[in-house]
Amino acid sequence: MRSPRKLLRALPLVELGALVLVALACLAFQLRLPDRFPAEADYRAVAGWLKAEARPGDAVLLFPWWTEKARLYLPPELPVYGYLGSDGDDLDAHPRVWVLGQPELPRADAAGFQAAFLPGRTVQGAPRRAGRLELTLYENGRHRPRRFVASEAYARARVYLESPDGQRRDCAFDGRTHRCPGPPHLYVAPEWHEILYQPRRCLWMHPPGGEQRLVAELDGVPGGTELRLEGGIIFEHAWQRSPRLSTTYVVVEDAATRERLLEVAQPPGLEGVQKASRTLPPGEPRTVRVWVQADNPESRQMCVELLALGEAS
Amino acid sequence: MTSRAATREERWLAVALWALAFAALWATESAVGFTRDESVYFYASESYARWFQQLWHNPSRALTDAAIVRAFDYNHEHPALMKVLFGLSHLLFHDTLGWLRPAAAFRLPAFALGALVPALTFLLGSAVYGRTAGLFAALSFLLVPRHFFHAQLACFDMPIAAMWLLVVYAFWRALDDRIWGVLCGLFFGLALATKHNALFLPFILAPFALWRAWTVSEKQPVARTGLWRVVGLFATVAVLYGVLLVALGPVGFQKKFLLLSPHTLLFAGLAVGAFWLPHELNRHHPPTALALLPLATMAVFGPIVFYAHWPYLWHQPVERTAWYLNFHATHNHYAWFYLGQLLRAPPFPLEYVLVKTALTVPTSLFVPMVTGLLALAGRAVLGLFERTRALVRVPGLTEALVGVNAVASLLIISHPQVPHFGGVKHWLPAMPFLGILAGAAVARGCEALVERLRVWRPGLSLATVAAPVFALLLLPALVGLVRVFPYGTSVYSELAGGLPGAASLGMQRQYWSSNVTAVLPWINEHAPPNGRVFLHEVHGLSFRDYQRNGMLREDLRPAGPFDADIAAYQYHQEFREHEFNVWESFGTRTPATGLYLDETPQVVVYQRR
């Protein structure tokens, strides 16, 4: 057996060897890195394919999620998804999903992506390559056809502030927005907002405060569908946990019977999209009331969507 | 002997390294954008420089508290030294001589301080581990892209790293040289005048001074007694200050801290005693007195230089110092993206500093830092046991000083309650020392290799082996630096997988908004006349600075996302809402252009339809 002294004497050489190997690996990484990126022509080629082949209702999903440079080139009418967590997004508004991937990027976790994305999806044809870009079409088994979308039907809604005694103050529609009496943030209109990094087009419904409710009455919600309420507090406000902040309630009621159909409650500190759903019995389209309420409206900026979904295709 | 003076050759090499670094920083600064803080400091610097002009023309008015507050109230969160230097440099090189653009004139003193780091690193590294180690440490320092970036800013992070190193170097030299003992105190004062990191220096250096005094006073009863007296003096003053604080309460303590008060009496007593006791000791045992001198000079000169350099303190020293200290003790926490999580408030992950360092320092430089530190720690551990002590060279005081300074700043920032934003800049003072340990690792490997090779080639020089090894280890860092320059806050190492790897890991993409320079030419070309531009995260003063430095059209006006013609969104995970506000306002989700560094979105530009 070699003496410890001899081993210790050999250590600097071993250390130097390791350092040289690390440096060689680093140099190789730095020199090869630019080759892993797509060229502008690659993006244009993909944009051309999508322009020619994408159907209305299709969407593009980016992999890795942050490769948003593609937005510069892709057809603007095609929704592009890429946000922290988008790998697991059902994208249930879209029957088909084009995955635009860059699997050769460092730390692009293709296995992780597939584990989140593939369940319920069926690949349609072979992936196509344009340089380092890989475009693959999938049939989206998680697709749920929309029978009713509140943010699309909002123009026909009746919007008002409602006091606990039932008194109402109407929010006048100006062609784009239902604007309520009171502070300027009291209105209802579809807008883009962030809920826990996710871009969402949803109905801005800020609670008026106290026991007052901001109500939107929506007609034409079809029976025999899954009624789904999705909402959340936007931006950084959901994260705040101050004791003076209040829980925000979003409730869906049948306008005629006042039966409570759905409800989500978002206490301070709870982040992300809150969801509730139920199956509506078959029957005539109904009118529903969606209302928001929070005792203290501070930092309770709520964005809401109400959907009636058909059967999975 | 514990320390040693630099040889003539080393001094020349240090000067050459300083000049090389200074030239490299100056030659490339024009591409570097103005960080949010930097424009605040530009503004403050001009204000401070105007006060000096007033002092020259009308000293009696300039010295009133009203005039001082008018000039120095802006950004009194930080001491004034660097801002005064920035301001005077701007006054001279831009306003008076017209030689430099405003930003370059402001930044010149920062380059001078930043360039000091390689020079001093070389001197200390050479003295401790030999010239090969010192040279590697010096050359590698500014090849770390984030170091190079911070060295180009008129901010305080690199200057405090330089000052920290200067104080430690002076402290080390002071162990054998009285002049350096005096300089150590003065440099400590200047460090306090640079940034509050310096407040930790006495706690790091005092144990070494006491260790040294304890060892040299062994079997010297008079010297040992003198040592205990000095320790007793400091302890007594600390206890009495503590008693005052408890008795009066924090508010009363502050209120009753007057010119004639027990507080000042204690400081005066400390000042007299701290010099008188070592002076007496010097007559009996100079080495012990020498070891204790830096403690005395730091304790006395530190507060005096700090007070003297900052006119803002002159009329109300206690209240304003207390405010300053309290500001940093209760600093805000800014959101920070780390491994897929948005850190908004403490407790922060304990391993954050280590992981962030590993993912940002080029791996070919980080690994020798780790092996260098581990080797030092390993030798220290083996040196503890009699059985293994003979196997290793047990680290002495100097190596321990390097080792402790290599980890001190990292440990301080690792505390889960300490603000964690700002990437690596808050622990920059540790990096030169880690660089020295890296240099030691590389040097001992080269020396071992040369020793082996000399069996076949007896005349082989160390340089013949060291040069290619240096080149190999430094080249990946240089390639990375050049490719990502000038976007220093975005850089990630090979271990992270570069910028794309870091994006997938969920690391902070960038910060401080300086990457906006990439899209300014496009905005200048495409913005309508008198157009409104939303430069997201860019400070209002930076907008003005881009215009006055000729980087942004003069006719453009700052605007918000809802009234702008063009919006440049800085990709931050915590600010996604701001980009979606632009989508909503501009009626499009399709960017017009952007900065996509190695594919990662950094700045995304939208044009109103």
mmCIF file of C-alpha atoms in Angstrom, chain A residues 31 48 85:
data_model
loop_
_atom_site.group_PDB
_atom_site.id
_atom_site.type_symbol
_atom_site.label_atom_id
_atom_site.label_comp_id
_atom_site.label_asym_id
_atom_site.label_seq_id
_atom_site.Cartn_x
_atom_site.Cartn_y
_atom_site.Cartn_z
ATOM 1 C CA LEU A 31 -17.161 26.809 -28.742
ATOM 2 C CA GLY A 48 -43.935 29.153 -43.459
ATOM 3 C CA GLY A 85 -45.489 25.707 -16.266
#
